[in-house]
Coordinates of N, CA and C in Angstrom, one line a residue:
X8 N 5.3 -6.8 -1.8 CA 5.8 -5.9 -2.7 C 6.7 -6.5 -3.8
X9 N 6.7 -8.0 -4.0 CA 7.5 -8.6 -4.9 C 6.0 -9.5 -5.6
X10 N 7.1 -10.1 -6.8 CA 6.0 -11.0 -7.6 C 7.0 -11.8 -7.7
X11 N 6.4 -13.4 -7.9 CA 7.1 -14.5 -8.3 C 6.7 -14.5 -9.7
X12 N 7.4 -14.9 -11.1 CA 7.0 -14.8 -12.0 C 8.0 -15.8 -13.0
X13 N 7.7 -16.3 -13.8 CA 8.6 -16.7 -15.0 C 7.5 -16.8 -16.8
X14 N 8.1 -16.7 -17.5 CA 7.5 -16.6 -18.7 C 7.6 -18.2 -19.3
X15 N 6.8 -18.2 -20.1 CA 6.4 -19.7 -20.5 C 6.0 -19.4 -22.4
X16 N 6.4 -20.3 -23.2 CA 6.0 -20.3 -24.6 C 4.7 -20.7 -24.6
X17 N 4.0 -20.5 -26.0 CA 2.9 -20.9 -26.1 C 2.1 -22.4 -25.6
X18 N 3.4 -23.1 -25.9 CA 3.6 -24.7 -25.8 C 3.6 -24.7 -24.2
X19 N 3.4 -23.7 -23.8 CA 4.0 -24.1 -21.9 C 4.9 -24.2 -21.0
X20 N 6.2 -24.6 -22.3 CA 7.8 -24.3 -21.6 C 8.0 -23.0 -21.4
X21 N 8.7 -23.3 -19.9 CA 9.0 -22.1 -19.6 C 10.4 -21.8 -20.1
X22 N 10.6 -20.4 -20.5 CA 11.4 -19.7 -21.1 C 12.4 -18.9 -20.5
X23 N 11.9 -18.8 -18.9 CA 12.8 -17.7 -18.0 C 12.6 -18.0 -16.4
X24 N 13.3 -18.0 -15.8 CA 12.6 -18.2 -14.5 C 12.7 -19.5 -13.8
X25 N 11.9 -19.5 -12.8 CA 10.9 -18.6 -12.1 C 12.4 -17.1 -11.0
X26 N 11.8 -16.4 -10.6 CA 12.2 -15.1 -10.2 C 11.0 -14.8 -9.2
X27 N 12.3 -13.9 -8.7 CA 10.8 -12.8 -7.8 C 12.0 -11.5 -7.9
X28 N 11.1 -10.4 -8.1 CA 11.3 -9.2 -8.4 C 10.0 -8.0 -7.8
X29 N 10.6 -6.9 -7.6 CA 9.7 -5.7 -7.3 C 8.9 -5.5 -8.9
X30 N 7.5 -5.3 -9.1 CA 7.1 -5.3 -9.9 C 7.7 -4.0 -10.9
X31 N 7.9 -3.2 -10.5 CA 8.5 -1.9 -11.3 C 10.1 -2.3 -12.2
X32 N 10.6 -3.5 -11.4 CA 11.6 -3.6 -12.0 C 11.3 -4.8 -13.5
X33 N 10.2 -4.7 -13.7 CA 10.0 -6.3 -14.4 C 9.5 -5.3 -16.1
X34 N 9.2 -3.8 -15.9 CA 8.7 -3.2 -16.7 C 9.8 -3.1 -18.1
X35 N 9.5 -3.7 -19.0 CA 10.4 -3.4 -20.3 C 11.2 -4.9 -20.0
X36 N 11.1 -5.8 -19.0 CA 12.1 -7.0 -18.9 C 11.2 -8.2 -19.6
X37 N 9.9 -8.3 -20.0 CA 8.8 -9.1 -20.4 C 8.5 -8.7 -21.9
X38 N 8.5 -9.6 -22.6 CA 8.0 -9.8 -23.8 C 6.5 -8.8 -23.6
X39 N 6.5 -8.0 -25.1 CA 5.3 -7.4 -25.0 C 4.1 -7.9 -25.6
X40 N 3.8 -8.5 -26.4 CA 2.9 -9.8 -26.1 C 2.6 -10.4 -25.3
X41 N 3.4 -10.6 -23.9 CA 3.4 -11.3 -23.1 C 1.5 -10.8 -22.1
X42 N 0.8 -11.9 -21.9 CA -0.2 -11.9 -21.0 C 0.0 -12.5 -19.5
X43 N -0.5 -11.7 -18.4 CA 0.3 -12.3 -17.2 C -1.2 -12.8 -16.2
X44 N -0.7 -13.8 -15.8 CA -2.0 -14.6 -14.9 C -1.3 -14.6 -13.3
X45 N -2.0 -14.8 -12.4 CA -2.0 -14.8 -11.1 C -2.7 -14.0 -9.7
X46 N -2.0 -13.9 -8.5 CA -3.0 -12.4 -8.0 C -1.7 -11.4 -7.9
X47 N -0.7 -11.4 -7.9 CA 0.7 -10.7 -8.2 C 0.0 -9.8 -9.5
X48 N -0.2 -10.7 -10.6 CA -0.3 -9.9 -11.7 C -1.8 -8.7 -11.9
X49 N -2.9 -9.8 -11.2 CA -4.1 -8.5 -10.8 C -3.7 -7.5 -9.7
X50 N -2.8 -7.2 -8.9 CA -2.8 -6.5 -7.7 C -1.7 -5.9 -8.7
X51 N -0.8 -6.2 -9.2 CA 0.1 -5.2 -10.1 C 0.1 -4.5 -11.3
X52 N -1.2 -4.8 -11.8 CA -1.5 -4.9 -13.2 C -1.3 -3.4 -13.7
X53 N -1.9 -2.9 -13.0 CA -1.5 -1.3 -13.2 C 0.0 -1.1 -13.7
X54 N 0.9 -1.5 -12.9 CA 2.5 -1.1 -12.8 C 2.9 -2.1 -14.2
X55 N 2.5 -3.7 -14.2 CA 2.9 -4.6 -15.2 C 2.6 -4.2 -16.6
X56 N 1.6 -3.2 -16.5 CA 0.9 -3.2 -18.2 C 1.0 -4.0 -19.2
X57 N 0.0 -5.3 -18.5 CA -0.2 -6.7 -19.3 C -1.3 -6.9 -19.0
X58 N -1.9 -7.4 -20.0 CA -3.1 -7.9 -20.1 C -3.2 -9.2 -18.9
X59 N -4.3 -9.1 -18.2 CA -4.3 -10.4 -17.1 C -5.5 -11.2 -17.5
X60 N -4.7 -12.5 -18.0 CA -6.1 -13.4 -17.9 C -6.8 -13.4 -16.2
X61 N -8.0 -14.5 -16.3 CA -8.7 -14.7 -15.5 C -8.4 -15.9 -14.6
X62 N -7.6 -16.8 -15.0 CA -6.8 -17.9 -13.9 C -6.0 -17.0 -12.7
X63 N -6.6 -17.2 -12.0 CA -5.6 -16.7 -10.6 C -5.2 -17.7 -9.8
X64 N -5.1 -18.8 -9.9 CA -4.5 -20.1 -9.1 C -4.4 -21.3 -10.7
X65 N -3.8 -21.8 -10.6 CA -3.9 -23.3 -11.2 C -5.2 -24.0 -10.8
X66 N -6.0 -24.6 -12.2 CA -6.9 -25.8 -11.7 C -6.6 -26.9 -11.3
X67 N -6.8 -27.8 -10.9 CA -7.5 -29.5 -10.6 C -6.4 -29.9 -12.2
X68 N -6.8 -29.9 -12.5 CA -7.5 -30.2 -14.2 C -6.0 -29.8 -14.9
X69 N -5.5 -28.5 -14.8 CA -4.2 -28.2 -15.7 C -3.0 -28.9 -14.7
X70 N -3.4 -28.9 -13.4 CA -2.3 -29.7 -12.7 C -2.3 -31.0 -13.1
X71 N -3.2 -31.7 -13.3 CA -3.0 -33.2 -13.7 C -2.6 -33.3 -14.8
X72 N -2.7 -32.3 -15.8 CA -2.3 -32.8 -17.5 C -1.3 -32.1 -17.3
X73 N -0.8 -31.0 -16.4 CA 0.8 -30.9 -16.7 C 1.7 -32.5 -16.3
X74 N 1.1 -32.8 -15.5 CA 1.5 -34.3 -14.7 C 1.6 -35.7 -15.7
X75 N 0.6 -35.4 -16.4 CA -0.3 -37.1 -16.9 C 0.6 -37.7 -17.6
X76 N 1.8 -37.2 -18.6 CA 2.6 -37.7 -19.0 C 3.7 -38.6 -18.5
X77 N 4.1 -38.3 -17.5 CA 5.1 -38.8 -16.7 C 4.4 -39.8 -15.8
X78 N 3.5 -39.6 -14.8 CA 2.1 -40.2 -14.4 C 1.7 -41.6 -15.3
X79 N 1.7 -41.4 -16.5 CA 0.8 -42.6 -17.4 C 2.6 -43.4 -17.5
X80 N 3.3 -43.0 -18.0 CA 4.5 -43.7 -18.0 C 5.4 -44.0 -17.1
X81 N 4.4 -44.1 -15.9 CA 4.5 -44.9 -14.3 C 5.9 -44.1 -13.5
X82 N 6.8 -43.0 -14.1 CA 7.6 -42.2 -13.6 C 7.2 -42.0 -12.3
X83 N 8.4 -42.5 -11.6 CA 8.2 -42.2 -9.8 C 9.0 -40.4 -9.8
X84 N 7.3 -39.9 -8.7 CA 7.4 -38.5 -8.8 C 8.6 -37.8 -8.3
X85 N 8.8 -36.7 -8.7 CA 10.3 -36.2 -7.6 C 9.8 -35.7 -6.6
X86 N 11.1 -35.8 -6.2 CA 10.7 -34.9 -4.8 C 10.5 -33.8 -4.4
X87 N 9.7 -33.5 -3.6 CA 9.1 -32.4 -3.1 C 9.8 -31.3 -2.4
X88 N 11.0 -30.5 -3.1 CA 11.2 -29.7 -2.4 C 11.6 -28.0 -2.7
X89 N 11.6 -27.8 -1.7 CA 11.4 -26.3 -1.7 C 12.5 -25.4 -2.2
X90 N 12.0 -24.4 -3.5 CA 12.5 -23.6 -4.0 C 12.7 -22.5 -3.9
X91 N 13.8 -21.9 -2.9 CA 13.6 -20.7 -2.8 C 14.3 -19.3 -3.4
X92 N 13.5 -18.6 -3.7 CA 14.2 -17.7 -4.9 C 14.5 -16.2 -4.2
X93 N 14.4 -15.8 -3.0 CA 14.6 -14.6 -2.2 C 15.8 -14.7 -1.1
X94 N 16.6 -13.8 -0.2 CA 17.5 -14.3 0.6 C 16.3 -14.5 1.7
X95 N 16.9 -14.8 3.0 CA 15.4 -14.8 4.1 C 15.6 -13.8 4.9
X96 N 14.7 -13.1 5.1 CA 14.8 -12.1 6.0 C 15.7 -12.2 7.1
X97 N 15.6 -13.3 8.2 CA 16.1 -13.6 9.0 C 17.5 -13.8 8.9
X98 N 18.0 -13.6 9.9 CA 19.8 -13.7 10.3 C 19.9 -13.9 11.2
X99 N 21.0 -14.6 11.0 CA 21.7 -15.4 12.7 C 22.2 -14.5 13.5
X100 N 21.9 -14.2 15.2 CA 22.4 -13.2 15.8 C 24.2 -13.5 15.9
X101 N 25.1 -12.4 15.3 CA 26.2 -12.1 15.3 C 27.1 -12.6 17.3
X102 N 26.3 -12.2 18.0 CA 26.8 -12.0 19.6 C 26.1 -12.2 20.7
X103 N 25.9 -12.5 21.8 CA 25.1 -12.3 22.8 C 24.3 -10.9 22.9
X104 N 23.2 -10.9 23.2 CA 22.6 -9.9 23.6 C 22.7 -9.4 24.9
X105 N 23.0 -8.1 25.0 CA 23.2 -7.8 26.0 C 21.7 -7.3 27.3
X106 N 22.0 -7.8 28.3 CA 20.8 -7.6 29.4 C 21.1 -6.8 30.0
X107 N 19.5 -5.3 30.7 CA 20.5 -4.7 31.8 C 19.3 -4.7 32.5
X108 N 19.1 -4.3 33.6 CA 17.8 -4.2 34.8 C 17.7 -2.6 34.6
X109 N 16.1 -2.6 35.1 CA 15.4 -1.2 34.5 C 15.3 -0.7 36.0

């Protein structure tokens, strides 16, 4: 019931983001030109009222030429790690649990 999302210029830089938000709240918060790609944006499209391209994952192909630059000028890659943009559901239990016999 959330979408991960950030907006990007023509050029590909991104301009906002990345975020995760309930789709209802994202309405009037997006450039209205703005076209939205993913499966967030097809399963919300209705609520988003934006035009959805047809990429629903990244290719092969746009992953490496977002890359090739850095890649060709032998840049050692960063590191891999995880972005997290939500709190986590989970919490640490406050106390012992209490046990009783049935």
């Amino acid at each position: 019931k959330e979408v991960y999302w950030a907006a990007y210029d023509a050029a590909g830089r991104c301009t906002d983001g990345p975020h995760v938000d309930r789709p209802a709240d994202l309405v009037g918060k997006l450039p209205a030109v703005a076209n939205a790609t993913g499966e967030g944006a097809e399963v919300y499209a209705d609520v988003l009222g934006l035009p959805v391209l047809g990429a629903r994952y990244p290719s092969p192909v746009s992953l490496v030429a977002a890359a090739a630059g850095e890649l060709l000028a032998g840049a050692r890659p960063a590191a891999l790690t995880p972005l997290y943009l939500r709190r986590p559901d989970a919490v640490e239990p406050v106390g012992r649990k209490r046990v009783t016999r049935a």
